[in-house]
Short mmCIF file of C-alpha atoms and ligand atoms in Angstrom, two decimals:
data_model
loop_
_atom_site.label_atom_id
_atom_site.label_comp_id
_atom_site.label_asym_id
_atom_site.label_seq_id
_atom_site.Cartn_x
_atom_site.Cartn_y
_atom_site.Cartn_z
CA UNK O 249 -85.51 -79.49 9.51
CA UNK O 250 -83.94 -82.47 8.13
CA UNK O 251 -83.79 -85.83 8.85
CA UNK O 252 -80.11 -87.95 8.45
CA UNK O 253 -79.60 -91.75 8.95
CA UNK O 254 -76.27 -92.30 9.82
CA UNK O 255 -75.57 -96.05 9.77
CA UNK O 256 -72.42 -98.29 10.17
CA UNK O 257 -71.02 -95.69 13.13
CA UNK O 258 -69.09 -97.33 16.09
CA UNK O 259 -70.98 -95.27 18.53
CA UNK O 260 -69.06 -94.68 21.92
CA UNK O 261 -70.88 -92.69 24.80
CA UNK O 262 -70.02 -93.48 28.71
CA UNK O 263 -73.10 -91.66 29.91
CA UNK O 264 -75.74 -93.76 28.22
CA UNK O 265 -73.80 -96.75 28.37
CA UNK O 266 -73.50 -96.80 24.75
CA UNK O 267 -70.40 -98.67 22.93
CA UNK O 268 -71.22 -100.80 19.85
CA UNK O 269 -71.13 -100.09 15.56
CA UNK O 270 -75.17 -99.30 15.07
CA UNK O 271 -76.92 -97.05 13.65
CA UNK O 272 -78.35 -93.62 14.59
CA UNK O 273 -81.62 -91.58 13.52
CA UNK O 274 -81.68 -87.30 13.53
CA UNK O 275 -84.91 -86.17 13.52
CA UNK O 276 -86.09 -82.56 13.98
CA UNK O 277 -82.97 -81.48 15.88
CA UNK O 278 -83.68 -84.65 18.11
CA UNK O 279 -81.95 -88.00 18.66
CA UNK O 280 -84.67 -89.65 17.56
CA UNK O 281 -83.69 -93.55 17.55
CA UNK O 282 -80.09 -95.49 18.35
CA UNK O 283 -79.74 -99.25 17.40
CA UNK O 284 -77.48 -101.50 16.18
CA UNK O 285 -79.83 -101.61 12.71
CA UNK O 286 -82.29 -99.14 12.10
CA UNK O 287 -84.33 -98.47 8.60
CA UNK O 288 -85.80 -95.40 7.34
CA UNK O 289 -87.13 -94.25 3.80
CA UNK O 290 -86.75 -91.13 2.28
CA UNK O 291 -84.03 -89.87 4.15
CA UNK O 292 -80.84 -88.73 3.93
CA UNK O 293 -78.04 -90.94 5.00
CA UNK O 294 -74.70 -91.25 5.67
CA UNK O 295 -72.22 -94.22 5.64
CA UNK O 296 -69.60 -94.24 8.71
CA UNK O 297 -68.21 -96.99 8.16
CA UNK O 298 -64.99 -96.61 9.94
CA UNK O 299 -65.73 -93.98 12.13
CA UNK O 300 -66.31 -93.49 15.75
CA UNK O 301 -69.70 -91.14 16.75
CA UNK O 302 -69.87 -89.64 19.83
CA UNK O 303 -71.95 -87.00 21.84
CA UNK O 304 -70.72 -83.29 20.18
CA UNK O 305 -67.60 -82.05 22.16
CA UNK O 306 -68.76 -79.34 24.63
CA UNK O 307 -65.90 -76.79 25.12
CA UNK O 308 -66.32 -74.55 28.63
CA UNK O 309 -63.96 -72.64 28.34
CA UNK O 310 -63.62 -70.63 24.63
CA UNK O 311 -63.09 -66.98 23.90
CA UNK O 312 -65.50 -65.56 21.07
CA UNK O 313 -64.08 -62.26 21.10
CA UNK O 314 -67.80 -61.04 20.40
CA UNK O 315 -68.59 -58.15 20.98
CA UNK O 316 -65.76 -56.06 20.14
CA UNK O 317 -63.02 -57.62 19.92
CA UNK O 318 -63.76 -59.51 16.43
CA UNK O 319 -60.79 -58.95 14.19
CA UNK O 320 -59.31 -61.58 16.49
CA UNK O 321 -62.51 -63.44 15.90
CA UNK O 322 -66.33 -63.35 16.33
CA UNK O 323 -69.27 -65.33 17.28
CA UNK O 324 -69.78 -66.99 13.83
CA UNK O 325 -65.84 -67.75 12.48
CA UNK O 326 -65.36 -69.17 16.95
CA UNK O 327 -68.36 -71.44 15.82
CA UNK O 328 -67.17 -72.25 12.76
CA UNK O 329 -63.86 -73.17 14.39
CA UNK O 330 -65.89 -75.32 16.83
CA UNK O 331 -67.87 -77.11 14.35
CA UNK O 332 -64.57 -78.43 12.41
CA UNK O 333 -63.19 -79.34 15.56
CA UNK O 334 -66.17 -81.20 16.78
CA UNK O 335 -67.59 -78.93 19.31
CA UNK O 336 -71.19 -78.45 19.56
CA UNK O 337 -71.35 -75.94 22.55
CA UNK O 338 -68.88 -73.07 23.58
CA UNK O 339 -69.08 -71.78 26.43
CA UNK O 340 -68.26 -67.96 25.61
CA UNK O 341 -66.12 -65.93 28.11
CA UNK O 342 -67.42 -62.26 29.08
CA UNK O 343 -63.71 -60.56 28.68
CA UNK O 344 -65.37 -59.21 25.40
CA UNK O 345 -65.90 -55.05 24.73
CA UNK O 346 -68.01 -54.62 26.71
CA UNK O 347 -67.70 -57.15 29.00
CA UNK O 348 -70.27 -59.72 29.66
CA UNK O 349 -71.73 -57.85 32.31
CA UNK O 350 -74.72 -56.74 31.29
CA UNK O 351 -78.24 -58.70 30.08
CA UNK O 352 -78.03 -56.90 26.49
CA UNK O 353 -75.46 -58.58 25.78
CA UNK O 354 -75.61 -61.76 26.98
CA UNK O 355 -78.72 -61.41 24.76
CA UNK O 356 -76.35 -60.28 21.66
CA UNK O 357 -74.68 -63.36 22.41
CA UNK O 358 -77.27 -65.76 22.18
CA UNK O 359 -79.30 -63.41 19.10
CA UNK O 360 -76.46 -63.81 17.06
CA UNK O 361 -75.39 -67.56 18.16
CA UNK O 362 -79.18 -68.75 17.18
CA UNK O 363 -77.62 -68.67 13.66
CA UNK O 364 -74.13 -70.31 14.30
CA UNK O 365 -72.90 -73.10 13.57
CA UNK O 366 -72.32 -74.44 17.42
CA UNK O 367 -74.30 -73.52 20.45
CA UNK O 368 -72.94 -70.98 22.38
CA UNK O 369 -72.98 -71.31 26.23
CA UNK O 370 -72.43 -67.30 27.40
CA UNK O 371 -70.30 -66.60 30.69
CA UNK O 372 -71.40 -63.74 32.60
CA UNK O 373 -68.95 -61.46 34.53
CA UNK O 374 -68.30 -61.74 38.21
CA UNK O 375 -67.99 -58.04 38.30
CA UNK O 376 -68.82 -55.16 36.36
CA UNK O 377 -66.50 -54.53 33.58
CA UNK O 378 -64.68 -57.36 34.94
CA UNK O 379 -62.60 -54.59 37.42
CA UNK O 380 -63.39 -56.32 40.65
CA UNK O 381 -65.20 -53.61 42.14
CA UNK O 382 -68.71 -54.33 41.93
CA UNK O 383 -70.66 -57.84 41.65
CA UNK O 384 -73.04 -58.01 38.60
CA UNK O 385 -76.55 -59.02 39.06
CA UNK O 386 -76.41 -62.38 38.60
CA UNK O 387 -80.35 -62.78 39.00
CA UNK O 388 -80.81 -60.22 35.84
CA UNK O 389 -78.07 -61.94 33.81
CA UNK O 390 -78.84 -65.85 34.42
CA UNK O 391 -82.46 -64.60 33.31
CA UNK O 392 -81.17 -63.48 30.17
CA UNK O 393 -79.28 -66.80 29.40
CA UNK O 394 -75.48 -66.69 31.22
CA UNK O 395 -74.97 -70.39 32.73
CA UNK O 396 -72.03 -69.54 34.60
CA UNK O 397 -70.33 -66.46 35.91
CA UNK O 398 -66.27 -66.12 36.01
CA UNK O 399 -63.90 -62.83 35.30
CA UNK O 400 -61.31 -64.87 33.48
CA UNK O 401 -58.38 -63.31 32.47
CA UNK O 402 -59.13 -60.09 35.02
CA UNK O 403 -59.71 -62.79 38.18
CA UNK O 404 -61.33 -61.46 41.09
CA UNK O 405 -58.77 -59.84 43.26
CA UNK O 406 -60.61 -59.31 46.47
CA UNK O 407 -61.80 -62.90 48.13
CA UNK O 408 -65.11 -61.10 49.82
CA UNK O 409 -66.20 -60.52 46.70
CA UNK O 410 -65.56 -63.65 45.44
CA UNK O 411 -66.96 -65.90 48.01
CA UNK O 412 -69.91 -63.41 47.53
CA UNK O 413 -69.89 -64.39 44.17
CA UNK O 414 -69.19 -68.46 45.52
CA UNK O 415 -72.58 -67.95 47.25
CA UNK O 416 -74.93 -66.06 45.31
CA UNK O 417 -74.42 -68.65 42.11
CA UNK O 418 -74.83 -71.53 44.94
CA UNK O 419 -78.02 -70.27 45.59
CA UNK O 420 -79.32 -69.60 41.91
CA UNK O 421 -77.41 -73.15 40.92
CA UNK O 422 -75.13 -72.00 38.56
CA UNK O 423 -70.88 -72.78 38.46
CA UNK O 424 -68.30 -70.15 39.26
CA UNK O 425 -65.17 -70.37 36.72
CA UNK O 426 -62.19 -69.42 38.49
CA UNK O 427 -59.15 -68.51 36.89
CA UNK O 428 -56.71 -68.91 39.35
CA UNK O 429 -54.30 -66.55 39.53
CA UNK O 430 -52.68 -63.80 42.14
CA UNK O 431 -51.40 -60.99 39.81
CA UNK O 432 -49.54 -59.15 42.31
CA UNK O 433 -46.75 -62.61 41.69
CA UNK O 434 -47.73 -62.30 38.32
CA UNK O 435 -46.01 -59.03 38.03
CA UNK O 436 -44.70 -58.80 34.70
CA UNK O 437 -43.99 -62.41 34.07
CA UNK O 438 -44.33 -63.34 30.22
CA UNK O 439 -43.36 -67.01 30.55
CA UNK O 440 -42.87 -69.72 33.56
CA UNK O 441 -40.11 -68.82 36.12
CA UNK O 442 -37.71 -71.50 35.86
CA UNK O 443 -34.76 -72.57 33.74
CA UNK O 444 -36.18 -71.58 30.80
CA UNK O 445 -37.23 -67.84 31.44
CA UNK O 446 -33.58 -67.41 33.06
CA UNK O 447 -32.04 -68.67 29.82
CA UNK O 448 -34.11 -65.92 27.81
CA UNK O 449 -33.35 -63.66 30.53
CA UNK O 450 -36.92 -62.69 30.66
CA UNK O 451 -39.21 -62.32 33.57
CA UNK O 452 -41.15 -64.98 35.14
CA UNK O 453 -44.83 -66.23 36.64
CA UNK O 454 -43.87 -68.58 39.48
CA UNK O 455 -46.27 -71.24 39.74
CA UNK O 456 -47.23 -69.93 42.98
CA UNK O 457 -49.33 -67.01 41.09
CA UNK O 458 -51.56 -69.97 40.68
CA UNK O 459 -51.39 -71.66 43.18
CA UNK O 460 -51.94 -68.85 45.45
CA UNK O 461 -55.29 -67.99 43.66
CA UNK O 462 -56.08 -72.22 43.43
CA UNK O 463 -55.64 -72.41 47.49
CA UNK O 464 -57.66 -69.11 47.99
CA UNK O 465 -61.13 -70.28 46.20
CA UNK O 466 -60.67 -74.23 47.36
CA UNK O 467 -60.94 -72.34 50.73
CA UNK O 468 -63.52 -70.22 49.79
CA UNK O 469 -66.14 -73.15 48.78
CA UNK O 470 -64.87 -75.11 51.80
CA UNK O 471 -66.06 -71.74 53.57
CA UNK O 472 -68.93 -71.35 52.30
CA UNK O 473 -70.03 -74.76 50.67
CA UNK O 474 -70.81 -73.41 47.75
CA UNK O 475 -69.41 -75.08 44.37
CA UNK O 476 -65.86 -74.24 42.33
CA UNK O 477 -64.79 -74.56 38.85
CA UNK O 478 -61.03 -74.06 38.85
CA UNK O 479 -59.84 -73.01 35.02
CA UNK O 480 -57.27 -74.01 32.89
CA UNK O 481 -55.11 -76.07 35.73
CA UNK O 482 -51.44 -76.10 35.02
CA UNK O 483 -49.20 -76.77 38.09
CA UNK O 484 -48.41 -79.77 40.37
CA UNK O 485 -49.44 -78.27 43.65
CA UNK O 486 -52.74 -76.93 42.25
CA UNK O 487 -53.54 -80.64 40.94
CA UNK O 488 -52.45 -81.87 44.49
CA UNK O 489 -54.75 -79.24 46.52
CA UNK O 490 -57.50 -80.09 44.60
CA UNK O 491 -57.27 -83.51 45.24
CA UNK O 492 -57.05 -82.44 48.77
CA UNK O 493 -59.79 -80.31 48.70
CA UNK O 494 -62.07 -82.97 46.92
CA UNK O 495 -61.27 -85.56 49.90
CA UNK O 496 -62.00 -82.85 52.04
CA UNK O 497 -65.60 -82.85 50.87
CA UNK O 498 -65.49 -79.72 48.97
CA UNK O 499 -67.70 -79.39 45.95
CA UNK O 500 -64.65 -78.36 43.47
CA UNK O 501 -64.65 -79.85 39.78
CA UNK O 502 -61.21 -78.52 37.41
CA UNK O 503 -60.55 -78.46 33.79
CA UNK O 504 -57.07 -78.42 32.01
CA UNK O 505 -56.19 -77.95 28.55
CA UNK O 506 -54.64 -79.90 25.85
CA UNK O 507 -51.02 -77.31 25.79
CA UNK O 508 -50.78 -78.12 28.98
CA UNK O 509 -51.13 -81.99 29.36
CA UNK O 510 -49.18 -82.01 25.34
CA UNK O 511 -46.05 -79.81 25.98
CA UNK O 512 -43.53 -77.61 28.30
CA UNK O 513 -41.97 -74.55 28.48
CA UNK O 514 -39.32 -75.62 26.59
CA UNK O 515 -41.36 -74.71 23.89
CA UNK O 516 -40.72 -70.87 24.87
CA UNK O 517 -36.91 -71.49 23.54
CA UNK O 518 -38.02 -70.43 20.27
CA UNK O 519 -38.98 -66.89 21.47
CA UNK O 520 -42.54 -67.42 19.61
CA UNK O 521 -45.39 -65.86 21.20
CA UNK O 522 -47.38 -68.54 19.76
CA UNK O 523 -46.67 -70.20 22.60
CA UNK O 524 -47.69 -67.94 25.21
CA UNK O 525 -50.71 -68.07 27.09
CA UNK O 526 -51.95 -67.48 30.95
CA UNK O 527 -51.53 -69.77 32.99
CA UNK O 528 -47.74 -69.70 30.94
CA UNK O 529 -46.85 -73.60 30.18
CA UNK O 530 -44.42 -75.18 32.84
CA UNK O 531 -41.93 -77.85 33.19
CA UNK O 532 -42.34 -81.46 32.64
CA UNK O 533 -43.37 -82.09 36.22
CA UNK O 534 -46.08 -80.42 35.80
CA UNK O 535 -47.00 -81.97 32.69
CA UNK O 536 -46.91 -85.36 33.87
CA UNK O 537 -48.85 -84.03 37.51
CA UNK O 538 -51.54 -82.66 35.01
CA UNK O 539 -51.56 -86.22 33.59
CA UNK O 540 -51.78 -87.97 36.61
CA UNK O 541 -54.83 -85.60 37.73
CA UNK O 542 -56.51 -86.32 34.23
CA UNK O 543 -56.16 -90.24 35.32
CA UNK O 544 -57.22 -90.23 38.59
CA UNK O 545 -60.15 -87.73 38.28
CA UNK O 546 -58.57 -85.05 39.53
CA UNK O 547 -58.95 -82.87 36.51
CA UNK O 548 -62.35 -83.59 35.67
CA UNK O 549 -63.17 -81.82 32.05
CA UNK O 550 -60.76 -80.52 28.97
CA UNK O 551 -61.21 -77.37 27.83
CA UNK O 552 -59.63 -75.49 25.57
CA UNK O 553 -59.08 -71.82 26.73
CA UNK O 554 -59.14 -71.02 23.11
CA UNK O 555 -58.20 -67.51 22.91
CA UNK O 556 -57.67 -65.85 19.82
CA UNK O 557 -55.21 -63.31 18.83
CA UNK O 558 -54.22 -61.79 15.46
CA UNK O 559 -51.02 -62.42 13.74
CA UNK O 560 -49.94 -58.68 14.65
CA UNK O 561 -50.39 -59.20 17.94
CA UNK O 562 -48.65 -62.06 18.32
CA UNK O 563 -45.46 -60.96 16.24
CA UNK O 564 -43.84 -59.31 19.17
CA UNK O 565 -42.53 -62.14 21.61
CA UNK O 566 -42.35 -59.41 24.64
CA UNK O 567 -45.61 -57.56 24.02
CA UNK O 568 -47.89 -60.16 22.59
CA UNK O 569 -50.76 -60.61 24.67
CA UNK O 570 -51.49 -64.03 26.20
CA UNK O 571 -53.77 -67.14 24.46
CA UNK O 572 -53.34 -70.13 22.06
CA UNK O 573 -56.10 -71.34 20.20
CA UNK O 574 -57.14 -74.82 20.50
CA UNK O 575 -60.74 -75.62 19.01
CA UNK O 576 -59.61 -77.33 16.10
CA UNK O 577 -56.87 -79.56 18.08
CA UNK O 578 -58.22 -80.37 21.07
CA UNK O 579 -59.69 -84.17 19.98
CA UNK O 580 -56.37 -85.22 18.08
CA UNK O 581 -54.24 -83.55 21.11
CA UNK O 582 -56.35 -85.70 23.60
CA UNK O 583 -56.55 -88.93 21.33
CA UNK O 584 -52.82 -88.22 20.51
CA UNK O 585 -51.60 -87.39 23.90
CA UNK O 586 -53.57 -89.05 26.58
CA UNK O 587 -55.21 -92.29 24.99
CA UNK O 588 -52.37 -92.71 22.71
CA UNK O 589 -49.92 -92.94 25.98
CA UNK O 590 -52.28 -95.26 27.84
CA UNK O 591 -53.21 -92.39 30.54
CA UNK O 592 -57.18 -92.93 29.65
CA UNK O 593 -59.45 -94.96 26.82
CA UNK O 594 -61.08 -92.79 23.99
CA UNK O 595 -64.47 -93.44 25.66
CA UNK O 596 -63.45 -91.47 29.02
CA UNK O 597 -61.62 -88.79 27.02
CA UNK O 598 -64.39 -88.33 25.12
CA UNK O 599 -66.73 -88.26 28.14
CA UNK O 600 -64.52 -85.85 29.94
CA UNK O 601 -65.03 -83.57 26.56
CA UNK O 602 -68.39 -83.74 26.47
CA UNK O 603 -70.52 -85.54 28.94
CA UNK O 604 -68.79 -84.06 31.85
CA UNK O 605 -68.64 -80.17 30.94
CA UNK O 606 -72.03 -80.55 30.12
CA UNK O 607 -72.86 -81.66 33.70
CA UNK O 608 -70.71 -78.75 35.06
CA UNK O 609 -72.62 -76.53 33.41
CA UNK O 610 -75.93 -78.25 33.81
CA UNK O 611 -76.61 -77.96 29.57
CA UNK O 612 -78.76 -80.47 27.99
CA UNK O 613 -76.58 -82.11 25.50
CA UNK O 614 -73.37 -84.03 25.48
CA UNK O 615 -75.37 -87.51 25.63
CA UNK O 616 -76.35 -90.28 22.93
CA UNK O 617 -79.97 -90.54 24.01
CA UNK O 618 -83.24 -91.56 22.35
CA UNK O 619 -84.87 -87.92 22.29
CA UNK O 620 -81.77 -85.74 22.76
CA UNK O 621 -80.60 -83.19 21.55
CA UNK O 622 -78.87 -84.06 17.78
CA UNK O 623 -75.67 -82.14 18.71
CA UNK O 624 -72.59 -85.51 17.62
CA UNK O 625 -69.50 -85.79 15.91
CA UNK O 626 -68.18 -88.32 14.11
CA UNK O 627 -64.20 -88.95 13.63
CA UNK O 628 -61.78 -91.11 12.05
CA UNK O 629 -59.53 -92.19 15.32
CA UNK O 630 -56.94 -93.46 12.93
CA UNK O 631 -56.42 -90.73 10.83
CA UNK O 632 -52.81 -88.99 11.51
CA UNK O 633 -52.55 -85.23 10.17
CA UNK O 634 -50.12 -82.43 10.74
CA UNK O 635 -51.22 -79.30 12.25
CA UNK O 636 -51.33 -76.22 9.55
CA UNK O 637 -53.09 -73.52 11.14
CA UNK O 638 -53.39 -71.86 7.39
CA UNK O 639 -56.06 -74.16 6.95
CA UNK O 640 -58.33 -73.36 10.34
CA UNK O 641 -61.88 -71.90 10.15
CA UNK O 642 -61.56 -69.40 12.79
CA UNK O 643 -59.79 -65.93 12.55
CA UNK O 644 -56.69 -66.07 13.89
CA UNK O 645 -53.55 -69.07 13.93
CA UNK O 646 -52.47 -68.54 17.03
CA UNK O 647 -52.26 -71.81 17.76
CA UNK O 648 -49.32 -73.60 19.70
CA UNK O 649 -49.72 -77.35 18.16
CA UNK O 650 -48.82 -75.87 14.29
CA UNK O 651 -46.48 -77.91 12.90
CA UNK O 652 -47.47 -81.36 15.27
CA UNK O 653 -48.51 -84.47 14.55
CA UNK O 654 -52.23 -85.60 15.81
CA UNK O 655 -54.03 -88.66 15.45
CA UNK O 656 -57.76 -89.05 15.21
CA UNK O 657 -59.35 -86.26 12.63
CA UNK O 658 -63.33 -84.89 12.63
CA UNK O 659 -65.14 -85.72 9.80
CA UNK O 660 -68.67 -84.78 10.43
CA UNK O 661 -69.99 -82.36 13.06
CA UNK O 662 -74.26 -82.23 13.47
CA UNK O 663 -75.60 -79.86 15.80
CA UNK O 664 -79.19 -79.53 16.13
CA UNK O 665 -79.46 -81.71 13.93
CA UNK O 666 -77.87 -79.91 10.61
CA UNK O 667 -74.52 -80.59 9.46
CA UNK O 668 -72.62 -78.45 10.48
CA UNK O 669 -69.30 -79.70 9.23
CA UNK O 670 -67.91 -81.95 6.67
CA UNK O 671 -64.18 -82.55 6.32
CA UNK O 672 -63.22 -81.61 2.78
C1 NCD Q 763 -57.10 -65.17 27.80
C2 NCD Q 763 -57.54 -64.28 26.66
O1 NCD Q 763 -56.79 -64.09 25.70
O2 NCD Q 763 -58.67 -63.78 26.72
N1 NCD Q 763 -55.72 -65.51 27.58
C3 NCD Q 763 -55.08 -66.61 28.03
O3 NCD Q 763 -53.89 -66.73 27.81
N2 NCD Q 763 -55.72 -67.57 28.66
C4 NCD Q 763 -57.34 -64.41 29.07
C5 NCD Q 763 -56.74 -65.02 30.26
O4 NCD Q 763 -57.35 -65.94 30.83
O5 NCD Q 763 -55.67 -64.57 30.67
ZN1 ZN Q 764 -58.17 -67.67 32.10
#
């Protein structure tokens, strides 16, 4: 264990109030002092001059690919990829081979993330081998470490079995991830129905394949009162029936992701499956209803749904399979795109990063507290860069912000209290 000074920092953190240039001391994987000047012999320390620190991003929603699926990536390279991007804790979705489904691997997961370079947060299926059939047991696998269950990617078809699901992780206090979506509208739909897929002449998702799925589990915990996390939130009537369904009383919180807040599906013009991904991006309208939910509190957390995919895969425009990555984007897209265009300060977008998906998932870290966890990040807000997925830690470049211009660059990622990252 080592012990870093960090002085000079302009430390910004909503949840403990904290928003001044001071000074910060690690200590045995602990925060173990905050002040505007501290001193400390022997050792080592770091000058941030210049640079903002804040609570380590916390990612919920993050594809590891581990196990079986790692040439796309695995549990070290997705950590890697989350320490240069700032993010301390991943939470890990079970559409792995085998899925999450079972305690073993959960406790893979967490054997081979106690040596990675981020902590990973591991998903449990809904249902077994993520086919919808059969519920997991959710006693057995929160035991073993999952702290949330969801079938992303393979949603839960039937609603019994969801609501089931609603009310057996109300009762053991854990969040059900729900990606929204009704597959029989889905159909074969690569891209967003609308002007753009009839231009390519290719088949569409209509929004409503979402929307369907967001209106049937906002009834569902109105139903049963038990809590919602809706995924990965891309359309204009989803944002406005969960702003419903949170005046209503219902106990919903949502997450959307930097592609879809940052660009449209005018991006799809250039027939590059780069920028394909489930829910497909949509028209401007949607973009700037995303926006509006980010500002009013609609859309709670960001997330980054990264979801990696080799180059191979990804070549064909028609048979690529779905997913962007986004771990090493996701602070310059939000500094870039949402407190760059006035729609929220860097202290809330930071908070919704961190501080908020932390609380979703009830984990012990995204907070700059005396005694802790050590899991911060420290970035130059100024610094303007050009995407160049070439030079990403994780596997695969499937990423759909290559070639864009971001402001506000990591330089230094600590979690547990090691550095974990240092721009080069
Ligand atoms: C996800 C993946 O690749 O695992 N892809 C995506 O586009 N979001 C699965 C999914 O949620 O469809
Ligand atoms: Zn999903």
């Amino acid at each position: 264990m080592s012990e870093w000074l960090i002085r000079h920092a302009h430390m910004l953190d909503l949840s403990a109030g904290v928003d001044y240039t001071g000074d910060i001391l690690l200590e045995n994987g602990c925060i173990a002092q905050i002040g505007p000047f501290l001193s400390r012999r022997g050792c080592r320390t770091l000058d941030a001059d210049g640079l903002c620190l804040a609570p380590g991003l916390v990612d919920m929603h993050v594809h590891l690919r581990d196990p079986g699926l790692t040439h796309k990536e695995d549990i070290e390279s997705g950590c890697e990829a989350a320490a240069a991007g700032g993010v301390t804790s991943v939470a890990a979705m079970p559409n792995t081979a085998p899925a999450a489904d079972s305690p073993e691997t959960i406790r893979y997961i967490l054997e081979k993330a106690s040596h990675a370079k981020a902590r990973v947060l591991p998903v449990a299926a809904i249902t077994k081998g993520l086919t919808g059939k059969e519920l997991t047991d959710f006693e057995a696998l929160k035991r073993a470490g999952a702290v949330a269950f969801s079938d992303d990617g393979c949603p839960v078809s039937t609603a019994y079995f969801m609501a089931e699901a609603m009310r057996r992780a109300a009762s053991m206090g854990v969040p059900v991830l729900a990606h929204c979506e009704d597959k029989t509208l889905t159909r074969n739909g690569l891209i967003h129905e609308g002007a753009v897929s009839q231009a390519l002449g290719v088949p569409g998702v209509p929004a409503a394949a979402e929307d369907v799925g967001t209106a049937r589990e906002l009834s569902l915990s109105l139903s049963t009162g038990a809590p919602v996390h809706i995924c990965h939130v891309s359309t204009a009537v989803s944002v406005q029936m969960i702003r419903a369904a949170k005046k209503m009383g219902a106990k919903v919180t949502a997450e959307t992701c930097p592609h879809y807040f940052m660009m449209t599906d005018e991006k799809l013009l250039a027939c590059d499956a780069d920028y394909r991904m489930s829910p497909p991006l949509r028209p401007e309208r949607d973009r700037l209803a995303i926006l509006e939910g980010l500002q009013d509190g609609t859309i709670d957390a960001i997330a980054t749904d990264h979801a990696p995919h080799t180059a191979e895969e990804k070549a064909d425009f028609v048979k690529a399979p779905n997913g962007v990555i986004g771990l090493e984007t996701s602070l310059g897209a939000g500094i870039t795109c949402l407190v760059g265009q006035g729609v929220m300060s860097l202290p809330e977008l930071l908070y919704r990063m961190s501080s908020v998906p932390a609380r979703i998932l009830k984990a012990p870290c995204g907070t700059l507290r005396e005694g802790g966890i050590a899991d911060i990040m420290l970035f130059d807000p100024q610094e303007s860069w050009v995407v160049e997925p070439a030079r990403f830690h994780g596997k695969s470049r499937n990423s759909a912000f290559k070639g864009l211009r971001l402001q506000g660059r990591v330089q230094y990622t600590f979690c547990r209290g090691e550095l974990v990252y240092q721009r080069a």
